[in-house]
PDB file of C-alpha atoms in Angstrom:
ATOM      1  CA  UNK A   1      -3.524  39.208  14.942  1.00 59.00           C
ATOM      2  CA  UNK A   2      -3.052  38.941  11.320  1.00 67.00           C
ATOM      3  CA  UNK A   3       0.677  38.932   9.760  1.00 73.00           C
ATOM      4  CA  UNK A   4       1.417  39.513   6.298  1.00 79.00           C
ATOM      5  CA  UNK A   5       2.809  36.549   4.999  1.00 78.00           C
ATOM      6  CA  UNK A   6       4.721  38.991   2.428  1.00 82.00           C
ATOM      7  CA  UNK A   7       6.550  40.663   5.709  1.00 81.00           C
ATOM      8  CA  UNK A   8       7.635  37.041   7.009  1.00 82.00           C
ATOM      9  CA  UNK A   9       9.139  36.144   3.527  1.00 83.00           C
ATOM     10  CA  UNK A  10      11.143  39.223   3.424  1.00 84.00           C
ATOM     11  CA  UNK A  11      11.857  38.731   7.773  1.00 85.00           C
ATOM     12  CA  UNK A  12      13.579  35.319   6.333  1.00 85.00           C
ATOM     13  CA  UNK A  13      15.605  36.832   3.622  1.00 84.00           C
ATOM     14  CA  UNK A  14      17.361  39.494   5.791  1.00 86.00           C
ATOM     15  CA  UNK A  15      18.158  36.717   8.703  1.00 85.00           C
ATOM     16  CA  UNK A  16      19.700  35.020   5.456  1.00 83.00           C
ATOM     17  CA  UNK A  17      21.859  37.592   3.986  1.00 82.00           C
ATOM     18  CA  UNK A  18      22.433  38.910   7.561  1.00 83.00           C
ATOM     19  CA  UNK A  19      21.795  42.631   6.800  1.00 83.00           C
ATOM     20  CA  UNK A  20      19.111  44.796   5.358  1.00 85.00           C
ATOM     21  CA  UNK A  21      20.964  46.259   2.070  1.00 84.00           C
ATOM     22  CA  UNK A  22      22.248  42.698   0.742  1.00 84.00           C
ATOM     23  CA  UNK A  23      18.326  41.514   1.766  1.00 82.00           C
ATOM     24  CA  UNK A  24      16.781  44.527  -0.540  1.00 85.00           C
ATOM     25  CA  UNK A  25      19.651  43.620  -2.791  1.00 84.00           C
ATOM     26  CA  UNK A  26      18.316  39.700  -3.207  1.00 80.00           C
ATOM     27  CA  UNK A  27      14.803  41.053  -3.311  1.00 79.00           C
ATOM     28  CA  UNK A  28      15.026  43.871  -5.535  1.00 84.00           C
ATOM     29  CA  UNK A  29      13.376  46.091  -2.982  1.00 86.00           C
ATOM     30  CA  UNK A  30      15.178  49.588  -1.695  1.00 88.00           C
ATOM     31  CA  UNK A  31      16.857  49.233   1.576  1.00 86.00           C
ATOM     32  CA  UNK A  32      14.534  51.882   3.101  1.00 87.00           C
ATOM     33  CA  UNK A  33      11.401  49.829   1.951  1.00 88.00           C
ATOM     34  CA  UNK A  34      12.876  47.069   3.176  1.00 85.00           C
ATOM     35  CA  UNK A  35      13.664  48.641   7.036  1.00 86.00           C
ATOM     36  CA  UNK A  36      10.054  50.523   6.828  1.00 89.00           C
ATOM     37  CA  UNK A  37       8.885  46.916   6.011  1.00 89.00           C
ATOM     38  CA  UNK A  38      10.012  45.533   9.428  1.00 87.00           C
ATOM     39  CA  UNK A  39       9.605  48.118  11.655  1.00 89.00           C
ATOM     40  CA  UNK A  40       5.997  48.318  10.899  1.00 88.00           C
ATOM     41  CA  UNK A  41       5.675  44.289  11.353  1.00 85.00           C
ATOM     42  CA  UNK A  42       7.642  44.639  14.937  1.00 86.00           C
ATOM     43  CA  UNK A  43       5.069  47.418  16.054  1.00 87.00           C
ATOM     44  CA  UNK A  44       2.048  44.978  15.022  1.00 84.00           C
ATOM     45  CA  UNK A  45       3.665  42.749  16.785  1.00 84.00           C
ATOM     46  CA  UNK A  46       4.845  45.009  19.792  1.00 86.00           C
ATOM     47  CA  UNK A  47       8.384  43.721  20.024  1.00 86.00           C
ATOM     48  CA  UNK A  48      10.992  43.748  18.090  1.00 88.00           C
ATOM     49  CA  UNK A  49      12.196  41.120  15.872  1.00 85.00           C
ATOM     50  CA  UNK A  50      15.971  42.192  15.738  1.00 87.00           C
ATOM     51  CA  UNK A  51      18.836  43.649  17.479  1.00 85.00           C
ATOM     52  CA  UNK A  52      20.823  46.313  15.036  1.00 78.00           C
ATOM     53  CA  UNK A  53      23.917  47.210  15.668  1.00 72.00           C
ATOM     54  CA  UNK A  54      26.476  48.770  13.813  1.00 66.00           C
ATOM     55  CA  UNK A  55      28.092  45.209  12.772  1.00 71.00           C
ATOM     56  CA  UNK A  56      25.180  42.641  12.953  1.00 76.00           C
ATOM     57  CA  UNK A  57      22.145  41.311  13.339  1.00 81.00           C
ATOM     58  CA  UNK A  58      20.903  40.034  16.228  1.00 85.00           C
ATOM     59  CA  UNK A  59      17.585  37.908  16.849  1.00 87.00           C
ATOM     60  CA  UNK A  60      15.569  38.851  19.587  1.00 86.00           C
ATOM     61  CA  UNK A  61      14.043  35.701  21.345  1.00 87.00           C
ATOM     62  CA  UNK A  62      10.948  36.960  19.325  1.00 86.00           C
ATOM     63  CA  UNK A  63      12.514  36.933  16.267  1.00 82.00           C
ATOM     64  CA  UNK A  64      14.096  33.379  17.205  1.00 85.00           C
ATOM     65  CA  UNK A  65      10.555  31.918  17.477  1.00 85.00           C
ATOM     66  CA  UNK A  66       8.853  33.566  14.295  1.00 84.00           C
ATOM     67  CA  UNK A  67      12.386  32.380  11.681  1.00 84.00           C
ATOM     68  CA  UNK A  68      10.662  29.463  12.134  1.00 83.00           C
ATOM     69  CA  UNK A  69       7.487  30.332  10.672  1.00 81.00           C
ATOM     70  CA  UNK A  70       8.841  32.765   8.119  1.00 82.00           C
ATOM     71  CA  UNK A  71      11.217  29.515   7.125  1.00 83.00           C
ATOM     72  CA  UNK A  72       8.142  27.836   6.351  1.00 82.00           C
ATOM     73  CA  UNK A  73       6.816  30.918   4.150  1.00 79.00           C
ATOM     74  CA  UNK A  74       9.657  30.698   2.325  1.00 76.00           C
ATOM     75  CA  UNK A  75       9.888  27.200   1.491  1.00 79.00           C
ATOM     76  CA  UNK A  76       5.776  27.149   0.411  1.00 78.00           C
ATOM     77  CA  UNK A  77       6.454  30.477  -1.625  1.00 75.00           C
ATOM     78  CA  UNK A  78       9.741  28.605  -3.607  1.00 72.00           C
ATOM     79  CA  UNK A  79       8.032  25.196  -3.485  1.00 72.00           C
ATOM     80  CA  UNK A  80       5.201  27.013  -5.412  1.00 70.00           C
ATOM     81  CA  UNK A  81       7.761  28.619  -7.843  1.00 68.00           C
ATOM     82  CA  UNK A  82       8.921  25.216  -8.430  1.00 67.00           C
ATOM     83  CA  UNK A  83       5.600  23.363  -9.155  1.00 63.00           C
ATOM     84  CA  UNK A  84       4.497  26.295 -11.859  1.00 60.00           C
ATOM     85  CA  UNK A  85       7.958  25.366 -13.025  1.00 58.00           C
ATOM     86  CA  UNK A  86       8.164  22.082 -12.767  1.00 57.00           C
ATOM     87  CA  UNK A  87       4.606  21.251 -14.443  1.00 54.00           C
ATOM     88  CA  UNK A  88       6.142  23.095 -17.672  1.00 56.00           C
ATOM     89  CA  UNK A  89       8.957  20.890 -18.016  1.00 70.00           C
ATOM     90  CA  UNK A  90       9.426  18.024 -20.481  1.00 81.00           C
ATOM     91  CA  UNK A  91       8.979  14.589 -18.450  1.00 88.00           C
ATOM     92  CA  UNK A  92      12.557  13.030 -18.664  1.00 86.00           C
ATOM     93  CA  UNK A  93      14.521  10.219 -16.845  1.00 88.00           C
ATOM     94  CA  UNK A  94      13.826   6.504 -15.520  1.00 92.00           C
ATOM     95  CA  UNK A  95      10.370   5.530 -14.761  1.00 93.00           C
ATOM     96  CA  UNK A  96       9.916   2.407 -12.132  1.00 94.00           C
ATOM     97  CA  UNK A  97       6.875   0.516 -11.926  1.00 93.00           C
ATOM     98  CA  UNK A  98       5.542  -2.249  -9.774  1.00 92.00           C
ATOM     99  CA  UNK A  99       2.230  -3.496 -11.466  1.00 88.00           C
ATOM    100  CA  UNK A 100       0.598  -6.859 -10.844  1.00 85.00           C
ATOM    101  CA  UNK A 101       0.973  -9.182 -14.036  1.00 84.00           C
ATOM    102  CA  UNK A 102      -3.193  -9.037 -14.690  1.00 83.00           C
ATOM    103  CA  UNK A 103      -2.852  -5.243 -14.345  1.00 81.00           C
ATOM    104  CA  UNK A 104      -0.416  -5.061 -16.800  1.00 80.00           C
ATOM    105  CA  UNK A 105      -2.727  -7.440 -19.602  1.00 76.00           C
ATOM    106  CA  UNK A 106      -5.411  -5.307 -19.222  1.00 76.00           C
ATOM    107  CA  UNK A 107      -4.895  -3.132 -22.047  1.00 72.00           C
ATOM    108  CA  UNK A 108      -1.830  -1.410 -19.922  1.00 82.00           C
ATOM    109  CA  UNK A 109       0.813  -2.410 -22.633  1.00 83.00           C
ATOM    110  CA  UNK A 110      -0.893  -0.099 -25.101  1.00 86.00           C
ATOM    111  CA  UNK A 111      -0.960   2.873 -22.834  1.00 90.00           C
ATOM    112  CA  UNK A 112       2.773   2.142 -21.875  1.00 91.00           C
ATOM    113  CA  UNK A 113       3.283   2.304 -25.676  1.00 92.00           C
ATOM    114  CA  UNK A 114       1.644   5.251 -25.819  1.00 93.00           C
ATOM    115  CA  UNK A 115       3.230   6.893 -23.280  1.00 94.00           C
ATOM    116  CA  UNK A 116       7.147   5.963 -24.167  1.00 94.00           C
ATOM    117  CA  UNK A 117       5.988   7.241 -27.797  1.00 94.00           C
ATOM    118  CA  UNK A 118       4.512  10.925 -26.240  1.00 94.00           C
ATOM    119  CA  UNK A 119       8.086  10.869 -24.307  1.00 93.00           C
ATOM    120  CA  UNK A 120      10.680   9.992 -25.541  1.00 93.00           C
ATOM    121  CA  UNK A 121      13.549  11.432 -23.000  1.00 91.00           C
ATOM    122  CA  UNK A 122      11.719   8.838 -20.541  1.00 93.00           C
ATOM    123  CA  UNK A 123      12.661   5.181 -19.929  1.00 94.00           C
ATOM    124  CA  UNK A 124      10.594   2.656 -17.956  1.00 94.00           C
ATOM    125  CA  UNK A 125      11.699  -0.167 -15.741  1.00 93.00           C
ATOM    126  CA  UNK A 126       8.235  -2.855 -15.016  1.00 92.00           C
ATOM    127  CA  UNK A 127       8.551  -5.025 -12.101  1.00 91.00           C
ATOM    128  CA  UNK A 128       5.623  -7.617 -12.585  1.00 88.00           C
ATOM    129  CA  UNK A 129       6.441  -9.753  -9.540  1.00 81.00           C
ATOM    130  CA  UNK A 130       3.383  -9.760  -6.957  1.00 76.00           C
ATOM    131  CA  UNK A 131       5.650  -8.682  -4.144  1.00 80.00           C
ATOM    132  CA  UNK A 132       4.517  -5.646  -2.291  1.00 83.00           C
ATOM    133  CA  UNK A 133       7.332  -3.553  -2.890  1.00 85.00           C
ATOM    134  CA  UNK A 134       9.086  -1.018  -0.465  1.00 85.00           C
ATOM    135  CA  UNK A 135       8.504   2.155  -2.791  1.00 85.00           C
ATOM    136  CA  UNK A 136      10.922   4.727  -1.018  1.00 79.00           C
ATOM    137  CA  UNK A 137      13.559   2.183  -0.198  1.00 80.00           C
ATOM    138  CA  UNK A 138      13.833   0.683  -3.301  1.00 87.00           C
ATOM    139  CA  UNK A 139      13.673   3.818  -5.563  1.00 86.00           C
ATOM    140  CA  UNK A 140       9.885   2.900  -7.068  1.00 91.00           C
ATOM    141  CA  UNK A 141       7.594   5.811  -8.432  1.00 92.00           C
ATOM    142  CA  UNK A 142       4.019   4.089  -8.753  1.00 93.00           C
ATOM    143  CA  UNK A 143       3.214   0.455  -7.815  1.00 92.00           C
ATOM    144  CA  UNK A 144       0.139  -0.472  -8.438  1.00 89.00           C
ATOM    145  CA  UNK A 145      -1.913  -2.343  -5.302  1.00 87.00           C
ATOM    146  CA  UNK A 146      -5.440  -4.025  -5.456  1.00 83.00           C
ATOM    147  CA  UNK A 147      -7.778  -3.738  -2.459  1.00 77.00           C
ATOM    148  CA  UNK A 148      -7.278  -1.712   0.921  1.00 75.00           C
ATOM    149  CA  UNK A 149      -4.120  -0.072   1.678  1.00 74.00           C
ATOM    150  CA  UNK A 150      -2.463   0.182   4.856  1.00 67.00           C
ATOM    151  CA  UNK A 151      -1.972   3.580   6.371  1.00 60.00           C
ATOM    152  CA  UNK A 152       1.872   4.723   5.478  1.00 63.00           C
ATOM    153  CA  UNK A 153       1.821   8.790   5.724  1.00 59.00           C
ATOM    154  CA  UNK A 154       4.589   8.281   3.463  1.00 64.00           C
ATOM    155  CA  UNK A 155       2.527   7.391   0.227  1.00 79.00           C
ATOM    156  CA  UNK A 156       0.033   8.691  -1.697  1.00 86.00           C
ATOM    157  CA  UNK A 157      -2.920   6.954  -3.813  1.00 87.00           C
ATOM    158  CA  UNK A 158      -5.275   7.380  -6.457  1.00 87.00           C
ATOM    159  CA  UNK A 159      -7.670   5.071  -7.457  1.00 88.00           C
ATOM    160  CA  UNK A 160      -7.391   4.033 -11.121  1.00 86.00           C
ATOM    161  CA  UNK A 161      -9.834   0.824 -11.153  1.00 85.00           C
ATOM    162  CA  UNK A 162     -12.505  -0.926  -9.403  1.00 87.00           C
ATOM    163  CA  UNK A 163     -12.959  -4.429 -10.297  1.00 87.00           C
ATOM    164  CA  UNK A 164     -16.403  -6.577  -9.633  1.00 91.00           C
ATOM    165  CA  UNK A 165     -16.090 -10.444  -8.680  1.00 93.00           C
ATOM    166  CA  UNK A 166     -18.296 -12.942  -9.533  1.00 95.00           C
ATOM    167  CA  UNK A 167     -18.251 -17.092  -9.659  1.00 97.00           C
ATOM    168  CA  UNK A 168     -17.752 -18.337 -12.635  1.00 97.00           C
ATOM    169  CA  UNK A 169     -17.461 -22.545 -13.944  1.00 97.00           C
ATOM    170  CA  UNK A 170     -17.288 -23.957 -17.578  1.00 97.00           C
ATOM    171  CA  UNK A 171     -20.250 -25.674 -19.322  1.00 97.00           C
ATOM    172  CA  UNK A 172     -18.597 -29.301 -18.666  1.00 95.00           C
ATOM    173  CA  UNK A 173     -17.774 -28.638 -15.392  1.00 96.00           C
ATOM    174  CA  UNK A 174     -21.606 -27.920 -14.641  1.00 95.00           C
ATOM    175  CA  UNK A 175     -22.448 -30.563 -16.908  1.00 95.00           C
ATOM    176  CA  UNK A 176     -20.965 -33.026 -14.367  1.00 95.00           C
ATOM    177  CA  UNK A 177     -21.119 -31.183 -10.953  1.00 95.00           C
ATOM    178  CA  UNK A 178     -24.542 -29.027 -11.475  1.00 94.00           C
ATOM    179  CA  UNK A 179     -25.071 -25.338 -10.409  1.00 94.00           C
ATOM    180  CA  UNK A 180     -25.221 -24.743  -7.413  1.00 95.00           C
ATOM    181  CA  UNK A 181     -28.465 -23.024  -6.319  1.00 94.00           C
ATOM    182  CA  UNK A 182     -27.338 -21.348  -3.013  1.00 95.00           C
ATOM    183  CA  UNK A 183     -24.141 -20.311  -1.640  1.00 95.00           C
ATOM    184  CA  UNK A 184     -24.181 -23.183   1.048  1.00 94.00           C
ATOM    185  CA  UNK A 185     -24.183 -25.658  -1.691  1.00 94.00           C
ATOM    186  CA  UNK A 186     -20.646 -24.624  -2.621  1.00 94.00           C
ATOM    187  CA  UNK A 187     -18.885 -26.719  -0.324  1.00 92.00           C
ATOM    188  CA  UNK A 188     -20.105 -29.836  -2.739  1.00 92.00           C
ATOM    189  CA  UNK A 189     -18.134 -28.635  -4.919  1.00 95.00           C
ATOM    190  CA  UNK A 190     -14.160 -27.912  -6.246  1.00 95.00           C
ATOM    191  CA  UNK A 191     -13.223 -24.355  -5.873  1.00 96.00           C
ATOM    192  CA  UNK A 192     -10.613 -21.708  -7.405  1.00 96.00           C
ATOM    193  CA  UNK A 193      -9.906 -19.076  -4.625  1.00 93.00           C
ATOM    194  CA  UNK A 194      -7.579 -16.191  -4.904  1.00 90.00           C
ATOM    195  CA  UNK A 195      -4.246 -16.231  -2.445  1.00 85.00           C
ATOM    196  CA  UNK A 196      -5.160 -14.001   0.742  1.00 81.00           C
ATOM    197  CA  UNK A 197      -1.880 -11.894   1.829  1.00 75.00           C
ATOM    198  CA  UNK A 198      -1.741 -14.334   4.813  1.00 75.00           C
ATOM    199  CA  UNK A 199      -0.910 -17.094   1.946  1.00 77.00           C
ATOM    200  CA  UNK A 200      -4.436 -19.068   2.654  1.00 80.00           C
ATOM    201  CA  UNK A 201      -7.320 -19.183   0.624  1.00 85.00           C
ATOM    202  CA  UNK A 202      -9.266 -15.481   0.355  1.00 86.00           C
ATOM    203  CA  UNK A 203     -12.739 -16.383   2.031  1.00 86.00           C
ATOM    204  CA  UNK A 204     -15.491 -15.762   0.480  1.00 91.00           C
ATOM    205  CA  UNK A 205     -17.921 -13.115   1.330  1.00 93.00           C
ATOM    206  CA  UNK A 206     -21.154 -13.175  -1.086  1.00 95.00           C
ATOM    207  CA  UNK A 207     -24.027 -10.698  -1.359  1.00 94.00           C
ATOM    208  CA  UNK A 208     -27.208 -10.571  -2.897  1.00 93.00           C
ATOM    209  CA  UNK A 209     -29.137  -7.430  -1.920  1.00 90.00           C
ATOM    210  CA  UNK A 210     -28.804  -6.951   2.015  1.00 91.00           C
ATOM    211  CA  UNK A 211     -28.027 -10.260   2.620  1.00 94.00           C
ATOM    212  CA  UNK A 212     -24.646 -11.548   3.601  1.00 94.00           C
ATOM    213  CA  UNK A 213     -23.206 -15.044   3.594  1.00 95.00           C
ATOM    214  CA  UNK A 214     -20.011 -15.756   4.389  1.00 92.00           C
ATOM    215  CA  UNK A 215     -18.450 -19.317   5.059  1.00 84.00           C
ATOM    216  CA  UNK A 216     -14.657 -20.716   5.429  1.00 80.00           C
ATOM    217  CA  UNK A 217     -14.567 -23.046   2.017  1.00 84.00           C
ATOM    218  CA  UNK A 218     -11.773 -25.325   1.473  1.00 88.00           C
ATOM    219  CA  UNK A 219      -9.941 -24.428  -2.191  1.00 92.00           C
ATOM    220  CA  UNK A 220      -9.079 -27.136  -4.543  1.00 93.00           C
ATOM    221  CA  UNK A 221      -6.460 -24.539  -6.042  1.00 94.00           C
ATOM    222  CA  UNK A 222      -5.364 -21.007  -4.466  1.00 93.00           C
ATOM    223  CA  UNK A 223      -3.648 -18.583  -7.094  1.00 92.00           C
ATOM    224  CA  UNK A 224      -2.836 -14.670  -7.021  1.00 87.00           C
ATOM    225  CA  UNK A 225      -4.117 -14.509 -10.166  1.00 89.00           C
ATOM    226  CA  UNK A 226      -7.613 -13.903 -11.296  1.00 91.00           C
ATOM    227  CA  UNK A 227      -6.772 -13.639 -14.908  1.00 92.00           C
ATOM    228  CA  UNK A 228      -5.097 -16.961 -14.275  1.00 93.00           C
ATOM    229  CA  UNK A 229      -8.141 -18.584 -12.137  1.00 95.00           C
ATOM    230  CA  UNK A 230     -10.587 -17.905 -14.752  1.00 95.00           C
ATOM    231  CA  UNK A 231      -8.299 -19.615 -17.421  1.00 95.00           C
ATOM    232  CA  UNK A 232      -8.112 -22.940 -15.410  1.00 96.00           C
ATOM    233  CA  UNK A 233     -12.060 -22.765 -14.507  1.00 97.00           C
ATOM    234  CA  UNK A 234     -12.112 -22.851 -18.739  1.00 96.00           C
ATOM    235  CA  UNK A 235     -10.838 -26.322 -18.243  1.00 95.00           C
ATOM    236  CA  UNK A 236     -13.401 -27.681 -15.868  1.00 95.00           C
ATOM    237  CA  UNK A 237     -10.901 -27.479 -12.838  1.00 95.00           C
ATOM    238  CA  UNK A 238     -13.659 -26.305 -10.795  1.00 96.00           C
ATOM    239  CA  UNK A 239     -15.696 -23.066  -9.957  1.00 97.00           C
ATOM    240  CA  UNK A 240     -13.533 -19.876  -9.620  1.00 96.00           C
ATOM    241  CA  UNK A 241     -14.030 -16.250  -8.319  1.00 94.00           C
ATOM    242  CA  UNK A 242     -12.709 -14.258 -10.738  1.00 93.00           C
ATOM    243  CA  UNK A 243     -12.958 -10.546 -11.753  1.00 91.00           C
ATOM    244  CA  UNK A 244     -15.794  -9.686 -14.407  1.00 91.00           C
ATOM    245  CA  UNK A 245     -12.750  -8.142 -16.592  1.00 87.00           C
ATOM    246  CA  UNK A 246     -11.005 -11.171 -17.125  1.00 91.00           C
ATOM    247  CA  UNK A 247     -14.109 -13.760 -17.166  1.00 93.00           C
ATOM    248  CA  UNK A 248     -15.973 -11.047 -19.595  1.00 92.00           C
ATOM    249  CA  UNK A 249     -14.654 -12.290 -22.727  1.00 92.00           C
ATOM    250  CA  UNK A 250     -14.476 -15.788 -21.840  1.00 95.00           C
ATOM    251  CA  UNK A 251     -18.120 -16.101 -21.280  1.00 96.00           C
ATOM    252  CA  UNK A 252     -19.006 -13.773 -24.354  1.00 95.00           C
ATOM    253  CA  UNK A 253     -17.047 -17.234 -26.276  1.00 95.00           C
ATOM    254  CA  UNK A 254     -18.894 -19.448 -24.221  1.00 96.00           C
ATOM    255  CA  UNK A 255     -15.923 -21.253 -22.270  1.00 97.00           C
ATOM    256  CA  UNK A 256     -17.834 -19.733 -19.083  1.00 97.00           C
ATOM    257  CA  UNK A 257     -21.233 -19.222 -17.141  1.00 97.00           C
ATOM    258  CA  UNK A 258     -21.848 -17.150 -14.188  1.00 97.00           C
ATOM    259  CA  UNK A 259     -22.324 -19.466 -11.156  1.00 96.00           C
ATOM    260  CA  UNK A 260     -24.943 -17.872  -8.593  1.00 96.00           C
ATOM    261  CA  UNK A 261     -25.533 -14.726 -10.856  1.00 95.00           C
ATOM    262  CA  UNK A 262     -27.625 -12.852  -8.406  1.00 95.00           C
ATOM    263  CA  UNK A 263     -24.479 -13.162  -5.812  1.00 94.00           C
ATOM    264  CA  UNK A 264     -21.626 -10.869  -5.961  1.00 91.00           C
ATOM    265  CA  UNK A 265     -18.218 -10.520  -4.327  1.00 93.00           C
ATOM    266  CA  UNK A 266     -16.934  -7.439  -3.005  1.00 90.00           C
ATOM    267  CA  UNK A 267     -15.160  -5.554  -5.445  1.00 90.00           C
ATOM    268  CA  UNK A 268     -11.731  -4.529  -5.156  1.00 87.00           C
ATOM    269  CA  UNK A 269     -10.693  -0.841  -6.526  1.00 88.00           C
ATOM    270  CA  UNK A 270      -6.731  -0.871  -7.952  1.00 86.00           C
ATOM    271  CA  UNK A 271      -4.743   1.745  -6.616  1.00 89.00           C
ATOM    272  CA  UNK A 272      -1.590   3.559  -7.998  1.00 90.00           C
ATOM    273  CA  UNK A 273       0.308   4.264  -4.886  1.00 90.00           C
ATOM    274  CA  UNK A 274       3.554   6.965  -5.111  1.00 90.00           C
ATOM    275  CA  UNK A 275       6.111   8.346  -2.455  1.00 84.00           C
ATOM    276  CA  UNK A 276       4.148  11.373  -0.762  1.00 70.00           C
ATOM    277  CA  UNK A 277       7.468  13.541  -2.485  1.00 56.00           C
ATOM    278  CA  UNK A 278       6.357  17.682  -2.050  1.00 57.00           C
ATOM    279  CA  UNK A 279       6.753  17.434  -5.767  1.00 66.00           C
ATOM    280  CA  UNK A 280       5.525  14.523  -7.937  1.00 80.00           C
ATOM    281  CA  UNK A 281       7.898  14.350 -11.331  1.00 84.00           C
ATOM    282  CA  UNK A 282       6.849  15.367 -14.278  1.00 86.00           C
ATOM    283  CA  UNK A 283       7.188  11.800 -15.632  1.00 91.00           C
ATOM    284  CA  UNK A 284       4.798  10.107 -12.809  1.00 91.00           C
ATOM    285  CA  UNK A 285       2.616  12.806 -13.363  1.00 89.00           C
ATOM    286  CA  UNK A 286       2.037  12.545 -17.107  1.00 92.00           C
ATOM    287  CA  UNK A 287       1.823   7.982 -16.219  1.00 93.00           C
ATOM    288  CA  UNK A 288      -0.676   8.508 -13.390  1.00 92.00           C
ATOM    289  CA  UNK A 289      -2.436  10.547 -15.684  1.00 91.00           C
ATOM    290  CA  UNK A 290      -2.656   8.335 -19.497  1.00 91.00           C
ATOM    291  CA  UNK A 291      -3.411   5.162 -16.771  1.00 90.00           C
ATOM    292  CA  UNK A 292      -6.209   6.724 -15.307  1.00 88.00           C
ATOM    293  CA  UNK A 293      -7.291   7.974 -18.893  1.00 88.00           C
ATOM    294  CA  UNK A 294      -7.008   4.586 -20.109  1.00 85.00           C
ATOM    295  CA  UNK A 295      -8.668   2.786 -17.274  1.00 84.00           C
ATOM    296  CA  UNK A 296     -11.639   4.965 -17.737  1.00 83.00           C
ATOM    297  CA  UNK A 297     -12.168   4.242 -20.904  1.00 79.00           C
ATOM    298  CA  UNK A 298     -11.370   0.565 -21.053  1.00 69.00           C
ATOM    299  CA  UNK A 299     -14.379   0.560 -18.144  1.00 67.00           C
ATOM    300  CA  UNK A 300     -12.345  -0.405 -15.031  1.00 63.00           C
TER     301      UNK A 300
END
C-alpha cells in the first residue's frame, strides 16, 4: 500500500497545532482541503487516524504508530529546506583542523591562504600535533588521517590523497653500505621506519609484481614523519621508506636514489574525516572542497 508522503506531512502538522483550521492555517491550505485530505488517507488505510470531538484531537492507536513516520517526513522535508538554504549561505565562523605536520607542507598553506582570502567572515584554528583527535568531543570539523580508518558511524570521510612509498638512501650512504639487491639483504643494513600506531617500527611489506615479501626489520631510527625520514636519509643516516612526495624533489637534486626501485610499499590514501552532522557547514564544505581541488592538482 502506497501513502502519499504529502498526506503524512500534513497528518504531522495537524497532531502539532492540535486542530484542523490552525493546521490549514500553518499550511496555507483551506480547512476543508485539509479534512478531505485525511479522510481519504484513513479510508486507504481502513482506519482512522484520529478521534474528533468537539474539543480535541485524539490519536487512534493507528494514528499513534504512523506520528512516527509522518515525524520523520517532516524532519527530511525541513532538513531539505535547510540544505537548499544552507548551501546558499556565506561560509562564516571558526574553522578547526587537525592535519598531520607533512600534510600541512604539502602545498596546504597556499590553499589555506586561499581559502581565508575567498572568506573572509571565517577563522581557522590548525592543530598540527599527530594525536588522533576525538572530533565530536573536542569540537573539530575535519582532521585529516593517513591510512585505514576505523569504523565510527559517527564520522564521515573523503579521500583527498593517496601517497606511494618507496626506499630511498643518499649517494654516500650507498657509497659505503652498497645497494642492496633484494629485499632480504636489508637487514645488513641501517634503516629509517615510520612509527606504527602501536609505537614500534611500521613493518615492512614490499611488492614487486605478485610477489610479496614481508620481514620484521629492526629500525636504526623510528619517526612519524616521512617528510622528516627522507631529510635524515639525505644525511647518510641510513635507508628510509618514505613517500614519493616528499623524496621527489630530493632525488630530482640528487641528495637521493631509489633503493630496490622495482619494489614498492603499499600506499597509504589521506583522508579528511568530519562529524557525520545531517548538515555539513557551509565553511567545511567550501575546505573539503579547495583541499580536494588542490590535492588533485598538486598530484596526490
Amino acid at each position: 500500500m502506497e501513502v502519499e508522503p504529502n498526506d503524512l506531512l500534513l497528518f504531522a502538522r495537524i497532531v502539532e497545532a492540535g486542530s484542523f483550521s490552525k493546521a490549514a492555517e500553518r499550511v496555507n491550505l483551506p480547512k476543508s482541503t485539509v479534512s478531505r485530505r485525511i479522510s481519504l488517507l484513513e479510508a486507504r488505510l481502513g482506519e482512522r487516524l484520529l478521534q474528533r470531538t468537539t474539543r480535541k484531537l485524539m490519536l487512534t492507536e493507528l494514528g499513534a504508530s504512523l506520528l512516527e513516520h509522518a515525524r520523520k517526513v517532516v524532519e527530511e522535508s525541513e532538513a531539505a529546506g535547510a540544505l537548499a538554504q544552507h548551501r546558499q549561505g556565506e561560509p562564516s565562523g571558526r574553522l578547526r583542523i587537525s592535519l598531520p605536520a607533512d600534510f600541512a607542507n604539502l602545498g596546504m598553506n597556499v590553499m589555506i591562504g586561499r581559502y581565508l582570502e575567498r572568506y573572509p567572515a571565517v577563522s581557522v584554528d590548525l592543530d598540527l600535533s599527530p594525536r588522533r583527535v576525538d572530533l565530536v568531543a573536542e569540537n573539530f570539523d575535519i582532521a585529516i588521517r593517513m591510512g585505514d580508518l576505523p569504523d565510527d558511524s559517527s564520522l564521515h570521510a573523503r579521500p583527498v590523497s593517496l601517497q606511494r612509498f618507496g626506499l630511498y638512501a643518499s649517494p654516500c650512504y650507498t657509497a659505503l653500505h652498497g645497494l642492496p639487491e633484494h629485499p632480504d639483504d636489508l637487514v645488513k643494513h641501517d634503516l629509517l621506519c615510520l612509527l606504527s600506531r602501536g609505537g614500534g617500527p611500521q613493518a615492512w611489506v614490499l611488492t614487486r609484481g605478485k610477489v610479496r615479501w614481508q620481514r620484521e626489520l629492526r629500525a636504526r631510527l623510528t619517526a612519524n614523519s616521512p617528510d622528516l625520514l627522507a631529510r635524515i636519509a639525505c644525511s647518510g643516516a641510513g635507508i628510509a621508506a618514505s613517500s614519493e612526495l616528499f623524496a621527489a624533489p630530493l632525488v630530482s637534486k640528487g641528495e637521493l636514489v631509489r633503493v630496490l626501485p622495482e619494489w614498492e610499499l603499499p600506499p597509504a590514501t589521506g583522508w579528511a574525516v568530519f562529524p557525520g552532522r545531517r548538515l555539513m557547514p557551509a565553511k567545511t564544505r567550501a575546505f573539503l572542497d579547495m583541499m580536494t581541488e588542490a590535492c588533485t592538482a598538486a598530484g596526490h
